[in-house]
Amino acid sequence: MPETHRHFIGGQWRPASDGSTFDVLNPFDGKVYAHAAAGTKADAAEAVTAAEEAFPAWAALAPREKQKMFLRAADIIDRRHDELAAILAEETGSSIYFAQFQQNVVTSVLRQAANWVFDTKGEVLQGEHPGTFSMGVRKPLGVVAAFTPWNGANVLVWRSVAQTIAAGNTIVVKPSEEAPISAGLVVAQVAEEAGFPPGVINVVTHAPGAAGPIADEFFERPEVRCLYFIGSVRTGRMLAERAGRTLKRSVMELGGYNPLVILADTDLDYAVRVATYSAFFHQGQICMCARKVLVERPLYEQFVQQLAERAKALPQGDPRDAATVIGPLINDHAVTVMQDRIDDAVAKGAKIVTGGRHHGRIFEPTILVDVPDDAIASYEETFGPLLVIQPVDSADEAVEVVNRSLYGLTASVLSADTYRGFEIANRLKSGMVHVNGPTVADEITAPIGGVRDSGWGRHGTHAREDLTDLVWIEVRNDEVDLPV
């Protein structure tokens, strides 16, 4: 029998206020994997209240006590490694490799966060007046509301939670309805066992299409000081507009149209391997996946041919099978969007080099060439295994094409000349650029995030600037000479 999961509010497991639940489906076979509480505005209100009540004590708790909890949480995830990976495969269609990869990243995040609790630093300021001591002090914001996505569910929810509470805030997590367990409730389970105080971490789930009332509560409550969102540009734009109207801080990691630039001096075999990983990892359902490859002409024909051969050979099927590389797209809508993008491009003159078909929710890795600029696949992110390849006559042309995009999440440049690769990387308008590496990359100490329409704010150690207030405190030893 599928397990029924409840909200986690104020340290207690609670059903939805009206008792309703919704089905959580396995994206590969469509079967009901679990049931989850179908949250309401009232549930969100209770979660915000619990977080607000927990905030003063959590903010004041000694760093060494917080550190113990983070380290215990990491140990729990190590112990549950295979179990949590299996949940990801069942709920989100992650391959076993990607699911296990996520657990390894999460434990690294938590062990880093155990040190972040000591690292919310201010600075001593040089004052203008004798007899004064001036400083900038970082203070936690209060309650943060996090919207966490289904893709890379464990990594992205834990990164949001760990850096938020390490800075002294409390949090309410609203996971995607596609992954309420992996993108939310798993965190609550681990937090409870690790001993985090009630109310520090709260999770409210909701049925498909029912996020609105919960989001309304976050925007209406003054206690919520920051909205943390990882997801699509369209939804991020809507949330940012609402945050602006209520003067709430927002941190947005949004999608992108990520380029991979391959210069003619690049080793061909390595370029093919990097492109395969960048484009087709997790079926292209990662915000960092490459969407367009720009190849200098001397390498273009060979590159297209060899990449197509490698893409065809990627094992497809049940993500629970350790041999599977290409699993299912998350739902039928994703399949429809992928097919529509291919059909639109072909109707406008593009050619399919390989792929273009799907079997249920398994979509073959698809490569398009000769894609005109007005085809949607040429400029908008498609969350699936779809890659556009375009020849360029020079590195300068590649830079011009990349910077024409409105997005700027991540990019890669491949070249045998590392310095030349760096020089080109420095010209790209992107929040992250990798020289001689794939577009999909994650480092705990790196400033993860985009520029332009791909959002603002950063994950990792740099997140403290978004998740704290910098307060000026001035101490005077003498009376101030006032004019009146």
CSV table of C-alpha atoms in Angstrom, one decimal, residues 39-203:
chain,number,residue,atom,x,y,z
A,39,GLY,CA,-2.2,21.7,1.9
A,40,THR,CA,-4.4,24.8,2.3
A,41,LYS,CA,-3.8,28.4,3.2
A,42,ALA,CA,-4.6,27.5,6.8
A,43,ASP,CA,-1.8,25.0,6.8
A,44,ALA,CA,0.6,27.6,5.4
A,45,ALA,CA,-0.5,30.0,8.1
A,46,GLU,CA,0.3,27.5,10.8
A,47,ALA,CA,3.7,26.8,9.3
A,48,VAL,CA,4.6,30.5,9.1
A,49,THR,CA,3.5,31.0,12.7
A,50,ALA,CA,5.6,28.0,13.9
A,51,ALA,CA,8.6,29.4,12.1
A,52,GLU,CA,8.2,32.9,13.5
A,53,GLU,CA,7.8,31.5,17.1
A,54,ALA,CA,11.0,29.4,16.7
A,55,PHE,CA,13.1,32.2,15.2
A,56,PRO,CA,14.3,34.1,18.3
A,57,ALA,CA,15.6,31.0,20.1
A,58,TRP,CA,17.2,29.6,16.9
A,59,ALA,CA,18.9,32.8,16.0
A,60,ALA,CA,20.4,33.0,19.5
A,61,LEU,CA,21.4,29.4,19.8
A,62,ALA,CA,25.2,28.8,20.2
A,63,PRO,CA,26.9,27.9,16.9
A,64,ARG,CA,28.4,24.8,18.4
A,65,GLU,CA,24.9,23.4,19.1
A,66,LYS,CA,23.7,24.1,15.6
A,67,GLN,CA,26.8,22.5,14.2
A,68,LYS,CA,26.0,19.2,16.0
A,69,MET,CA,22.6,19.1,14.4
A,70,PHE,CA,24.0,19.6,10.9
A,71,LEU,CA,26.6,16.9,11.4
A,72,ARG,CA,23.9,14.5,12.7
A,73,ALA,CA,21.8,15.2,9.7
A,74,ALA,CA,24.7,14.4,7.4
A,75,ASP,CA,25.3,11.1,9.2
A,76,ILE,CA,21.6,10.2,8.9
A,77,ILE,CA,21.7,10.8,5.1
A,78,ASP,CA,24.8,8.7,4.9
A,79,ARG,CA,23.0,5.9,6.7
A,80,ARG,CA,19.8,6.3,4.5
A,81,HIS,CA,21.8,6.8,1.3
A,82,ASP,CA,20.4,3.9,-0.8
A,83,GLU,CA,16.9,4.4,0.6
A,84,LEU,CA,16.8,8.1,-0.3
A,85,ALA,CA,18.2,7.4,-3.8
A,86,ALA,CA,15.4,4.8,-4.4
A,87,ILE,CA,12.8,7.4,-3.4
A,88,LEU,CA,14.2,9.8,-6.0
A,89,ALA,CA,14.1,7.2,-8.7
A,90,GLU,CA,10.5,6.3,-7.8
A,91,GLU,CA,9.2,9.9,-7.4
A,92,THR,CA,11.2,11.9,-9.9
A,93,GLY,CA,12.6,9.4,-12.5
A,94,SER,CA,16.2,10.0,-11.5
A,95,SER,CA,18.7,7.4,-12.6
A,96,ILE,CA,20.3,5.5,-9.8
A,97,TYR,CA,23.6,7.3,-10.6
A,98,PHE,CA,22.0,10.7,-10.3
A,99,ALA,CA,20.0,9.8,-7.2
A,100,GLN,CA,23.2,8.6,-5.5
A,101,PHE,CA,25.1,11.6,-6.7
A,102,GLN,CA,22.5,13.8,-5.0
A,103,GLN,CA,23.0,12.1,-1.6
A,104,ASN,CA,26.7,12.7,-1.8
A,105,VAL,CA,26.2,16.3,-2.6
A,106,VAL,CA,23.7,16.7,0.2
A,107,THR,CA,26.0,15.3,2.9
A,108,SER,CA,28.7,17.7,1.6
A,109,VAL,CA,26.3,20.6,1.9
A,110,LEU,CA,25.3,19.7,5.4
A,111,ARG,CA,28.9,19.3,6.6
A,112,GLN,CA,29.8,22.7,5.0
A,113,ALA,CA,26.8,24.2,6.7
A,114,ALA,CA,28.1,22.9,10.0
A,115,ASN,CA,30.9,25.4,9.5
A,116,TRP,CA,28.7,28.2,8.1
A,117,VAL,CA,27.1,28.7,11.5
A,118,PHE,CA,30.4,30.2,12.6
A,119,ASP,CA,30.9,32.3,9.5
A,120,THR,CA,28.1,34.9,9.6
A,121,LYS,CA,30.7,37.7,9.8
A,122,GLY,CA,30.4,41.4,10.0
A,123,GLU,CA,33.1,44.0,9.6
A,124,VAL,CA,34.7,46.8,11.5
A,125,LEU,CA,34.2,50.1,9.8
A,126,GLN,CA,36.5,53.1,9.7
A,127,GLY,CA,34.6,55.9,11.4
A,128,GLU,CA,35.0,59.6,10.6
A,129,HIS,CA,34.9,60.9,14.2
A,130,PRO,CA,37.3,60.3,17.1
A,131,GLY,CA,36.1,58.3,20.0
A,132,THR,CA,33.7,56.2,18.0
A,133,PHE,CA,33.6,52.5,17.2
A,134,SER,CA,31.7,51.5,14.1
A,135,MET,CA,30.8,48.1,12.7
A,136,GLY,CA,28.6,46.3,10.2
A,137,VAL,CA,26.8,43.4,11.9
A,138,ARG,CA,25.1,40.6,10.0
A,139,LYS,CA,21.7,39.5,11.4
A,140,PRO,CA,19.3,36.9,10.2
A,141,LEU,CA,16.2,38.0,8.4
A,142,GLY,CA,13.6,35.9,10.2
A,143,VAL,CA,11.2,33.5,8.3
A,144,VAL,CA,12.2,32.4,4.8
A,145,ALA,CA,9.7,30.7,2.5
A,146,ALA,CA,11.3,28.3,0.0
A,147,PHE,CA,9.8,27.0,-3.2
A,148,THR,CA,11.7,23.9,-4.1
A,149,PRO,CA,11.6,22.0,-7.5
A,150,TRP,CA,11.3,18.4,-8.4
A,151,ASN,CA,14.4,18.2,-10.6
A,152,GLY,CA,17.6,17.6,-8.5
A,153,ALA,CA,15.1,17.5,-5.6
A,154,ASN,CA,17.3,16.5,-2.8
A,155,VAL,CA,20.2,18.7,-3.6
A,156,LEU,CA,18.1,21.8,-4.2
A,157,VAL,CA,15.9,21.5,-1.2
A,158,TRP,CA,18.8,20.8,1.2
A,159,ARG,CA,20.8,23.6,-0.3
A,160,SER,CA,17.9,26.0,0.3
A,161,VAL,CA,17.3,24.8,3.8
A,162,ALA,CA,20.9,24.4,5.0
A,163,GLN,CA,22.2,27.9,4.0
A,164,THR,CA,19.0,29.5,5.2
A,165,ILE,CA,19.0,28.1,8.7
A,166,ALA,CA,22.8,28.2,9.0
A,167,ALA,CA,22.4,32.0,8.7
A,168,GLY,CA,20.1,32.0,11.7
A,169,ASN,CA,16.7,32.1,9.9
A,170,THR,CA,13.8,29.6,10.1
A,171,ILE,CA,12.1,28.2,7.1
A,172,VAL,CA,8.9,27.0,5.5
A,173,VAL,CA,9.4,24.7,2.5
A,174,LYS,CA,6.8,24.4,-0.2
A,175,PRO,CA,8.0,21.5,-2.4
A,176,SER,CA,6.8,20.9,-5.9
A,177,GLU,CA,3.7,18.8,-6.2
A,178,GLU,CA,5.7,16.5,-8.5
A,179,ALA,CA,8.1,15.6,-5.7
A,180,PRO,CA,6.6,16.4,-2.2
A,181,ILE,CA,8.7,13.8,-0.6
A,182,SER,CA,12.2,14.2,-2.2
A,183,ALA,CA,11.9,18.0,-2.4
A,184,GLY,CA,10.5,18.5,1.1
A,185,LEU,CA,9.3,15.8,3.4
A,186,VAL,CA,12.6,13.9,3.4
A,187,VAL,CA,14.2,17.1,4.9
A,188,ALA,CA,11.6,17.1,7.7
A,189,GLN,CA,12.3,13.4,8.5
A,190,VAL,CA,16.0,14.0,8.8
A,191,ALA,CA,15.6,17.3,10.7
A,192,GLU,CA,13.3,15.6,13.3
A,193,GLU,CA,15.8,12.8,13.9
A,194,ALA,CA,18.8,15.1,14.0
A,195,GLY,CA,17.2,17.1,16.7
A,196,PHE,CA,16.5,20.5,15.1
A,197,PRO,CA,14.1,22.4,17.4
A,198,PRO,CA,10.4,22.5,16.5
A,199,GLY,CA,9.5,25.2,14.0
A,200,VAL,CA,13.0,25.7,12.6
A,201,ILE,CA,12.2,23.6,9.5
A,202,ASN,CA,8.6,23.3,8.4
A,203,VAL,CA,7.2,21.6,5.2
